[in-house]
Short mmCIF file of C-alpha atoms and ligand atoms in Angstrom, two decimals:
data_model
loop_
_atom_site.label_atom_id
_atom_site.label_comp_id
_atom_site.label_asym_id
_atom_site.label_seq_id
_atom_site.Cartn_x
_atom_site.Cartn_y
_atom_site.Cartn_z
CA MET A 141 4.88 -30.18 22.33
CA ALA A 142 4.92 -27.50 20.24
CA LEU A 143 6.67 -27.33 16.98
CA LYS A 144 10.43 -26.03 16.99
CA ILE A 145 12.69 -23.99 14.70
CA LYS A 146 16.15 -23.03 15.29
CA VAL A 147 16.95 -19.90 13.31
CA LYS A 148 20.53 -20.10 11.52
CA LYS A 149 23.30 -18.56 13.83
CA GLN A 150 24.36 -15.62 11.43
CA TYR A 151 20.59 -14.53 11.46
CA LEU A 152 19.94 -15.23 15.48
CA THR A 153 21.14 -10.95 16.82
CA LYS A 154 18.20 -10.17 13.92
CA TYR A 155 15.45 -12.29 15.67
CA GLN A 156 16.79 -11.42 18.89
CA ASN A 157 16.24 -7.74 18.05
CA GLY A 158 12.74 -8.55 16.79
CA TYR A 159 13.03 -9.14 13.20
CA PRO A 160 9.27 -10.62 12.94
CA LEU A 161 9.37 -12.49 9.66
CA LEU A 162 10.11 -16.33 9.24
CA SER A 163 12.44 -16.20 6.24
CA SER A 164 13.09 -19.33 4.72
CA GLU A 165 16.71 -18.70 4.13
CA TRP A 166 17.42 -17.53 7.91
CA ILE A 167 16.33 -20.72 9.50
CA GLN A 168 17.25 -24.10 9.82
CA SER A 169 15.18 -27.32 8.83
CA LEU A 170 11.32 -27.21 8.96
CA PRO A 171 9.65 -29.51 11.10
CA GLY A 172 8.07 -32.40 8.88
CA GLY A 173 4.59 -32.45 8.83
CA ILE A 174 4.18 -29.02 9.89
CA ARG A 175 0.48 -27.46 8.97
CA GLU A 176 -0.59 -24.10 7.75
CA GLY A 177 -1.19 -22.10 10.96
CA ASP A 178 0.93 -24.05 13.53
CA LEU A 179 2.34 -22.49 16.22
CA ILE A 180 6.12 -22.74 16.79
CA ASP A 181 8.93 -21.87 19.02
CA ILE A 182 11.35 -20.01 17.59
CA LEU A 183 15.08 -21.01 18.76
CA SER A 184 18.37 -20.08 18.97
CA PRO A 185 21.27 -22.64 16.88
CA SER A 186 21.74 -23.89 20.59
CA GLY A 187 18.03 -24.43 21.42
CA GLN A 188 17.34 -21.26 23.50
CA PHE A 189 13.31 -19.76 22.88
CA ILE A 190 13.77 -16.64 21.54
CA ALA A 191 10.34 -16.08 20.35
CA LYS A 192 6.65 -17.51 19.38
CA GLY A 193 5.57 -17.44 15.67
CA TYR A 194 3.08 -19.30 13.45
CA TYR A 195 3.64 -21.29 9.85
CA GLY A 196 1.77 -19.33 7.24
CA LYS A 197 3.59 -19.47 3.80
CA GLN A 198 3.42 -16.10 1.63
CA ASN A 199 5.31 -14.47 -0.91
CA LYS A 200 7.40 -12.61 1.84
CA GLY A 201 8.31 -15.91 3.81
CA LEU A 202 7.33 -18.42 5.79
CA GLY A 203 5.49 -17.22 8.50
CA TRP A 204 5.47 -14.63 11.53
CA ILE A 205 6.63 -13.90 14.98
CA PHE A 206 3.70 -12.68 17.46
CA SER A 207 5.55 -13.14 20.41
CA ALA A 208 8.27 -12.97 22.87
CA LYS A 209 6.30 -15.26 25.26
CA ARG A 210 6.54 -19.30 25.46
CA GLU A 211 2.99 -19.50 26.22
CA ALA A 212 2.01 -17.10 23.43
CA LYS A 213 -1.44 -18.27 21.48
CA LEU A 214 -3.39 -16.97 18.50
CA ASP A 215 -6.30 -16.74 20.51
CA GLY A 216 -9.46 -14.11 21.33
CA SER A 217 -7.57 -12.38 24.58
CA PHE A 218 -4.43 -12.09 22.37
CA PHE A 219 -6.30 -10.76 19.53
CA GLN A 220 -8.24 -8.46 21.84
CA HIS A 221 -5.34 -6.88 22.95
CA ILE A 222 -3.59 -6.00 19.89
CA ILE A 223 -6.63 -5.16 17.87
CA SER A 224 -7.30 -2.38 21.09
CA GLN A 225 -3.74 -1.17 20.98
CA ALA A 226 -4.30 -0.90 17.52
CA LEU A 227 -7.46 1.13 17.99
CA THR A 228 -5.72 3.69 20.40
CA LEU A 229 -2.82 4.34 17.88
CA ARG A 230 -5.77 5.44 15.46
CA LYS A 231 -7.54 7.60 17.95
CA SER A 232 -6.91 10.86 15.63
CA LEU A 233 -8.23 9.26 12.91
CA PHE A 234 -11.62 7.92 14.45
CA SER A 235 -12.32 11.46 15.58
CA ASP A 236 -11.60 13.13 12.46
CA GLU A 237 -14.97 13.82 10.88
CA LEU A 238 -13.34 14.42 7.54
CA THR A 239 -11.72 11.28 7.08
CA THR A 240 -13.65 8.23 7.35
CA ALA A 241 -11.29 5.50 5.89
CA PHE A 242 -7.89 4.45 7.00
CA ARG A 243 -6.04 1.18 8.11
CA LEU A 244 -7.06 -0.35 11.06
CA PHE A 245 -4.66 -3.06 11.64
CA ASN A 246 -1.21 -3.34 9.58
CA GLY A 247 -0.02 -7.07 10.24
CA GLU A 248 3.68 -7.14 11.76
CA GLY A 249 3.50 -3.22 12.56
CA ASP A 250 0.42 -3.90 14.69
CA GLY A 251 1.78 -7.30 16.29
CA LEU A 252 0.88 -9.75 14.14
CA GLY A 253 1.90 -10.26 10.28
CA GLY A 254 -0.09 -11.84 7.55
CA VAL A 255 -3.36 -9.69 7.92
CA THR A 256 -4.45 -6.26 7.20
CA VAL A 257 -7.76 -4.75 7.88
CA ASP A 258 -8.96 -1.50 6.61
CA TYR A 259 -11.52 0.63 7.76
CA TYR A 260 -14.20 2.18 5.22
CA ASP A 261 -16.74 4.10 7.28
CA GLY A 262 -18.09 1.70 9.57
CA PHE A 263 -17.13 -1.55 7.29
CA LEU A 264 -13.74 -3.33 7.39
CA LEU A 265 -11.74 -5.14 5.15
CA VAL A 266 -9.78 -8.28 6.19
CA GLN A 267 -6.90 -9.23 3.91
CA TRP A 268 -5.62 -12.76 4.57
CA TYR A 269 -1.73 -13.09 3.18
CA SER A 270 -1.71 -16.99 4.13
CA LEU A 271 -3.81 -20.15 4.84
CA GLY A 272 -1.80 -19.95 7.83
CA ILE A 273 -3.47 -17.01 9.15
CA TYR A 274 -6.84 -17.61 7.45
CA ARG A 275 -7.08 -20.82 9.79
CA TYR A 276 -7.79 -18.12 12.80
CA LYS A 277 -10.33 -15.89 11.08
CA LYS A 278 -13.36 -16.98 13.69
CA ASP A 279 -11.44 -15.73 16.55
CA PHE A 280 -9.87 -12.58 14.89
CA LEU A 281 -13.62 -11.43 13.09
CA LYS A 282 -15.38 -12.47 16.36
CA THR A 283 -12.99 -10.01 18.46
CA TRP A 284 -13.85 -7.34 15.54
CA PHE A 285 -17.26 -7.84 15.70
CA SER A 286 -17.03 -7.09 19.36
CA PHE A 287 -16.40 -3.46 18.82
CA PRO A 288 -20.03 -1.57 18.30
CA PHE A 289 -18.54 0.49 15.54
CA VAL A 290 -18.36 -2.35 12.87
CA LYS A 291 -21.38 -2.32 10.66
CA GLY A 292 -20.00 -5.21 8.13
CA ILE A 293 -17.11 -7.34 7.40
CA TYR A 294 -15.56 -8.02 4.27
CA GLU A 295 -12.28 -10.18 3.27
CA LYS A 296 -9.77 -10.77 0.44
CA LYS A 297 -8.03 -14.12 0.49
CA ARG A 298 -4.41 -12.98 -0.77
CA PHE A 299 -3.14 -16.62 -0.86
CA GLU A 300 -3.95 -19.44 -3.36
CA THR A 301 -7.26 -20.99 -2.38
CA SER A 302 -9.87 -23.28 -4.41
CA GLU A 303 -12.65 -21.99 -2.08
CA GLU A 304 -14.99 -19.76 -3.97
CA THR A 305 -16.93 -17.59 -1.52
CA SER A 306 -18.24 -14.07 -1.55
CA ASP A 307 -15.82 -11.44 -0.08
CA PHE A 308 -18.79 -10.32 2.40
CA VAL A 309 -18.54 -12.19 5.89
CA GLY A 310 -21.25 -10.63 8.49
CA GLY A 311 -22.95 -8.18 9.47
CA THR A 312 -24.73 -5.85 7.48
CA GLU A 313 -23.43 -5.12 3.65
CA ALA A 314 -21.95 -1.66 2.65
CA PRO A 315 -23.45 0.12 -0.54
CA ALA A 316 -21.80 -0.06 -3.70
CA PRO A 317 -20.31 2.12 -4.17
CA LEU A 318 -19.91 3.11 -0.67
CA LEU A 319 -18.50 6.75 -0.45
CA VAL A 320 -16.11 7.03 2.14
CA LYS A 321 -14.10 10.37 2.95
CA GLU A 322 -10.83 11.46 3.45
CA ASN A 323 -9.77 15.09 4.24
CA GLY A 324 -12.99 16.26 3.04
CA ILE A 325 -13.12 14.40 -0.29
CA THR A 326 -15.40 11.98 -1.14
CA TYR A 327 -14.24 8.87 -2.94
CA ALA A 328 -16.60 5.96 -4.21
CA THR A 329 -14.91 2.39 -3.23
CA TYR A 330 -16.22 -1.16 -3.82
CA LEU A 331 -15.58 -3.72 -1.05
CA ASN A 332 -16.47 -6.73 -3.35
CA ASP A 333 -15.70 -5.80 -6.67
CA GLY A 334 -11.97 -7.70 -7.14
CA TRP A 335 -8.78 -7.13 -5.33
CA MET A 336 -9.00 -3.30 -5.25
CA THR A 337 -11.47 -1.15 -3.66
CA GLY A 338 -11.19 2.28 -5.56
CA ILE A 339 -8.98 3.84 -3.12
CA PHE A 340 -5.30 3.17 -1.91
CA LEU A 341 -5.24 4.62 1.75
CA ASP A 342 -1.65 4.67 2.16
CA GLN A 343 -1.35 7.85 0.15
CA ARG A 344 -3.73 10.04 2.27
CA GLU A 345 -1.14 12.32 3.13
CA VAL A 346 0.55 12.68 -0.01
CA ARG A 347 -3.11 13.48 -1.56
CA LYS A 348 -3.47 15.89 0.97
CA ARG A 349 -0.39 18.01 0.51
CA ILE A 350 -1.16 17.98 -2.81
CA MET A 351 -4.34 19.64 -2.30
CA ASP A 352 -3.39 21.91 0.01
CA GLU A 353 0.18 22.87 -1.14
CA TYR A 354 0.98 22.25 -4.86
CA ALA A 355 -2.49 22.04 -7.13
CA LEU A 356 -3.76 25.87 -7.01
CA SER A 357 -3.72 26.78 -11.04
CA LYS A 358 -1.29 24.26 -11.85
CA ARG A 359 -2.03 22.03 -15.15
CA VAL A 360 -1.77 18.40 -13.71
CA LEU A 361 -0.83 14.95 -15.04
CA ASN A 362 -1.24 11.96 -13.10
CA THR A 363 -0.02 8.94 -14.56
CA PHE A 364 -0.96 5.40 -13.51
CA SER A 365 -4.04 7.00 -12.51
CA TYR A 366 -6.27 4.14 -11.62
CA THR A 367 -9.54 5.76 -10.21
CA GLY A 368 -7.71 9.18 -10.37
CA ALA A 369 -7.52 9.99 -6.60
CA PHE A 370 -4.78 12.14 -7.23
CA SER A 371 -6.05 14.31 -9.77
CA ILE A 372 -9.52 14.47 -7.10
CA ALA A 373 -7.26 15.88 -4.76
CA ALA A 374 -5.27 18.10 -7.16
CA LEU A 375 -8.93 19.72 -8.26
CA TYR A 376 -9.92 20.10 -4.40
CA GLY A 377 -6.63 22.00 -4.45
CA GLY A 378 -7.63 24.50 -7.15
CA ALA A 379 -5.80 22.83 -10.19
CA ALA A 380 -6.65 24.34 -13.59
CA HIS A 381 -7.24 21.16 -15.54
CA THR A 382 -6.03 17.97 -14.68
CA THR A 383 -5.11 14.95 -16.88
CA SER A 384 -5.44 11.04 -15.94
CA VAL A 385 -3.61 8.24 -17.87
CA ASP A 386 -4.01 4.54 -17.20
CA VAL A 387 -3.96 1.75 -19.48
CA ALA A 388 -6.95 -0.09 -17.83
CA LYS A 389 -10.11 0.00 -19.66
CA ARG A 390 -12.01 0.42 -16.22
CA SER A 391 -9.96 3.40 -15.31
CA LEU A 392 -12.13 5.88 -17.55
CA ALA A 393 -15.64 5.00 -15.95
CA LYS A 394 -13.76 4.68 -12.30
CA THR A 395 -12.12 8.44 -12.86
CA ALA A 396 -15.52 9.50 -14.32
CA GLU A 397 -17.30 8.42 -10.75
CA GLN A 398 -14.92 9.79 -8.50
CA LEU A 399 -15.34 13.43 -10.23
CA GLN A 400 -19.23 12.94 -10.18
CA VAL A 401 -19.36 11.99 -6.49
CA ASN A 402 -17.24 15.38 -5.64
CA GLY A 403 -19.59 17.25 -7.75
CA MET A 404 -17.20 17.93 -10.55
CA ASP A 405 -17.88 17.67 -14.51
CA PRO A 406 -15.85 14.84 -15.89
CA ALA A 407 -16.26 16.42 -19.68
CA LYS A 408 -14.02 18.97 -18.35
CA GLN A 409 -10.94 16.80 -17.35
CA ALA A 410 -8.90 14.36 -19.48
CA ILE A 411 -9.29 10.79 -18.93
CA VAL A 412 -6.88 9.00 -21.06
CA VAL A 413 -7.06 5.10 -21.21
CA GLU A 414 -3.50 4.46 -22.35
CA ASP A 415 -0.50 3.28 -21.69
CA VAL A 416 1.58 5.90 -20.42
CA PHE A 417 4.80 5.06 -22.37
CA HIS A 418 2.67 5.61 -25.51
CA TYR A 419 1.03 9.01 -23.82
CA PHE A 420 4.47 10.27 -23.29
CA LYS A 421 5.50 10.20 -27.06
CA TYR A 422 2.19 12.16 -28.00
CA ALA A 423 2.60 14.57 -25.28
CA LYS A 424 6.31 15.09 -26.05
CA ARG A 425 5.34 15.05 -30.27
CA LYS A 426 2.43 17.61 -29.48
CA GLY A 427 4.98 19.77 -27.13
CA LEU A 428 2.81 19.38 -24.30
CA ARG A 429 3.97 20.50 -20.80
CA PHE A 430 2.59 20.15 -17.17
CA ASP A 431 3.17 22.07 -14.05
CA LEU A 432 2.80 19.01 -11.77
CA VAL A 433 3.37 15.83 -12.60
CA ILE A 434 2.16 12.78 -10.54
CA ALA A 435 3.33 9.06 -11.09
CA ASP A 436 2.86 6.44 -8.82
CA PRO A 437 3.69 2.91 -10.94
CA PRO A 438 2.86 -0.43 -9.52
CA SER A 439 6.16 -2.30 -8.95
CA PHE A 440 5.44 -4.43 -11.63
CA ALA A 441 3.26 -4.07 -14.79
CA ARG A 442 2.84 -5.73 -17.93
CA THR A 443 0.73 -4.19 -20.91
CA LYS A 444 0.90 -5.55 -24.40
CA LYS A 445 4.00 -3.85 -25.26
CA ILE A 446 5.92 -2.99 -22.62
CA THR A 447 6.98 -4.41 -19.20
CA PHE A 448 7.39 -2.09 -16.35
CA ARG A 449 10.09 -2.93 -13.30
CA ALA A 450 10.39 -0.48 -10.95
CA SER A 451 13.51 -2.14 -9.76
CA LYS A 452 15.22 -1.16 -12.78
CA ASP A 453 13.03 1.03 -15.12
CA TYR A 454 11.89 3.72 -12.75
CA PRO A 455 15.10 6.24 -14.09
CA GLU A 456 13.73 5.89 -17.76
CA LEU A 457 10.21 6.70 -16.51
CA LEU A 458 11.59 9.92 -14.74
CA ARG A 459 13.31 11.11 -17.66
CA ASP A 460 10.04 10.53 -19.84
CA LEU A 461 8.16 12.66 -17.12
CA ILE A 462 11.25 15.35 -16.78
CA GLU A 463 10.41 16.29 -20.72
CA ILE A 464 6.87 17.12 -20.09
CA THR A 465 6.96 18.86 -16.99
CA ALA A 466 6.99 22.80 -17.56
CA PRO A 467 9.56 25.00 -16.44
CA ASN A 468 9.96 25.35 -12.62
CA GLY A 469 7.41 22.51 -12.34
CA MET A 470 6.90 19.55 -9.89
CA ILE A 471 6.91 16.17 -10.12
CA VAL A 472 5.80 13.78 -7.49
CA ALA A 473 7.25 10.53 -7.86
CA SER A 474 6.47 7.88 -6.05
CA THR A 475 6.90 4.21 -5.21
CA ASN A 476 5.81 1.15 -3.54
CA TYR A 477 8.30 -1.47 -4.18
CA ALA A 478 9.85 -2.95 -1.12
CA GLY A 479 13.23 -3.74 -2.39
CA PHE A 480 14.41 0.09 -2.79
CA SER A 481 15.55 1.88 0.30
CA PHE A 482 14.55 5.59 0.43
CA GLN A 483 17.97 6.07 -0.25
CA LYS A 484 18.42 3.99 -3.14
CA PHE A 485 15.02 5.43 -4.53
CA LYS A 486 16.67 8.57 -4.37
CA GLU A 487 19.76 7.70 -6.31
CA GLN A 488 17.58 6.41 -9.15
CA VAL A 489 16.38 9.87 -9.34
CA GLU A 490 19.51 11.25 -9.18
CA GLU A 491 20.79 8.80 -12.03
CA ALA A 492 17.47 9.98 -13.96
CA PHE A 493 18.55 13.80 -14.17
CA ARG A 494 22.03 12.96 -14.78
CA GLY A 495 22.21 13.99 -18.61
CA THR A 496 19.02 15.79 -18.73
CA LYS A 497 19.53 19.74 -18.59
CA ARG A 498 17.38 19.87 -15.41
CA SER A 499 18.33 20.20 -12.00
CA TYR A 500 16.13 19.66 -9.16
CA GLN A 501 15.06 20.18 -5.08
CA ILE A 502 13.80 17.52 -3.07
CA ARG A 503 10.98 19.62 -1.21
CA GLU A 504 9.32 16.71 0.50
CA THR A 505 9.35 13.43 1.08
CA PHE A 506 6.73 10.80 2.51
CA GLN A 507 6.36 7.48 3.61
CA LEU A 508 3.52 5.56 5.31
CA PRO A 509 1.35 7.30 7.21
CA VAL A 510 0.82 6.27 11.40
CA ASP A 511 -2.23 4.13 10.55
CA PHE A 512 0.32 1.92 8.11
CA ALA A 513 2.19 1.35 11.34
CA THR A 514 5.37 0.19 10.93
CA ILE A 515 8.54 -1.52 13.28
CA GLU A 516 11.98 -0.35 13.33
CA SER A 517 12.86 -4.17 12.98
CA PHE A 518 11.32 -4.75 9.61
CA PRO A 519 12.45 -1.77 7.53
CA GLU A 520 11.29 -3.65 4.52
CA GLY A 521 7.27 -2.98 5.61
CA ASN A 522 7.83 0.52 5.26
CA TYR A 523 7.37 0.20 1.57
CA LEU A 524 6.03 3.56 0.41
CA LYS A 525 8.37 6.48 -0.67
CA VAL A 526 7.48 9.74 -1.81
CA LEU A 527 9.49 12.18 -3.41
CA PHE A 528 8.30 15.89 -4.32
CA LEU A 529 10.64 17.22 -6.71
CA GLU A 530 10.88 20.80 -7.73
CA LEU A 531 12.35 21.43 -10.78
CA ASP A 532 14.96 24.29 -10.71
CA VAL A 533 14.52 25.45 -14.47
N1 SAH B 57 -1.69 6.12 -8.58
C1 SAH B 57 -3.09 5.74 -8.48
C2 SAH B 57 -2.75 3.65 -7.91
C3 SAH B 57 -1.90 3.20 -9.35
S1 SAH B 57 -2.37 1.70 -9.33
C4 SAH B 57 -3.75 5.70 -6.96
O1 SAH B 57 -3.04 6.84 -6.15
O2 SAH B 57 -4.73 5.81 -6.71
C5 SAH B 57 -1.34 1.20 -10.43
C6 SAH B 57 -2.25 1.32 -12.05
O3 SAH B 57 -1.21 1.50 -12.91
C7 SAH B 57 -3.20 0.76 -12.17
O4 SAH B 57 -4.61 1.29 -12.45
C8 SAH B 57 -2.85 0.09 -13.63
O5 SAH B 57 -3.87 -0.24 -14.54
C9 SAH B 57 -1.99 1.00 -14.10
N2 SAH B 57 -0.70 0.64 -14.98
C10 SAH B 57 0.33 -0.26 -14.98
N3 SAH B 57 1.03 -0.14 -16.02
C11 SAH B 57 0.68 0.77 -16.92
C12 SAH B 57 0.98 1.33 -18.04
N4 SAH B 57 2.08 1.02 -18.86
N5 SAH B 57 0.45 2.70 -18.28
C13 SAH B 57 -0.55 2.72 -17.89
N6 SAH B 57 -1.31 2.67 -16.79
C14 SAH B 57 -0.92 1.39 -16.10
#
């Protein structure tokens, strides 16, 4: 007998319309003794079957719905089905010789929340967001290994676990660094080196746009630069000079490496290891101005001196950026904060410009690319919001 969970009356239509997340506030009580990975029948308050889900506690909720069929299971044939669909959706990326890194499976957007899979030139990086979904590891990975293009698989467990295992799970090991390509640009990545690989794959289209359209002859400031991916794209696009600023010590060597693997000389670019808010003070004091300013901060970050919360501090960040943007310059403002709708983010930008003497036009907007598949019934999953703001004066 499957475990059963009834949804609360006021959220019934949401679930009937395909909302995939089991949200703790939207359901009635959890069955006693429920364990991570257990399958659940999701029912209406009157006991009618709505959908099938699994229990897996993560930051976003209590688990995910994965089928409208009562008999659905998380087994090899289900995985085969959703993975084949996911691969079809990414056909054009597979045949793009200039791009060898992208997302292969995006959780609920591809039919199963709680797990993502990224492609790094034949190697896969699987990220598990709950112990519940991790319980299905064997069948899930077996399905992936059945595809001949898979050379090896790595994983990251993004849930609390005391198990200390290597990120490498099978196949052949990837070189470190593993050089991947994105629109002709080379990026050095590491699949077995902490939480991050060296590149955020969801910004591919934004990097391409900067390279193709907005970087030529520009003095570029890349804030929260991490490994400098936006700076490299700008240099491919003919930027005159780039300054990359990140507070993490690793960013210096990482950014130098990204430049080197592209045959560029790190000594000719500025790589600054510093709190960006401290750097803004320096830049203002020195009267520095940049033609293209990029800001892609984390949703939340705490340094020794400053706590940045995208939810409330974005306008303040923008005001700093505006001050050091040259006349008619451009600001690329990005956020991955899921709590903002695009509309709300645009309002934050408006708020930031109010009270400055500058005005702007939105030249372009970007959200997640097609490989970061999302579904309409779950707009929160479409977290990325990017605005290209062209300053009028
Ligand atoms: N824009 C990057 C990704 C940013 S990840 C890219 O496209 O690859 C977020 C980065 O912000 C991290 O590298 C972190 O070290 C940095 N960071 C967080 N708070 C910061 C601060 N106050 N000043 C400078 N960098 C900061």
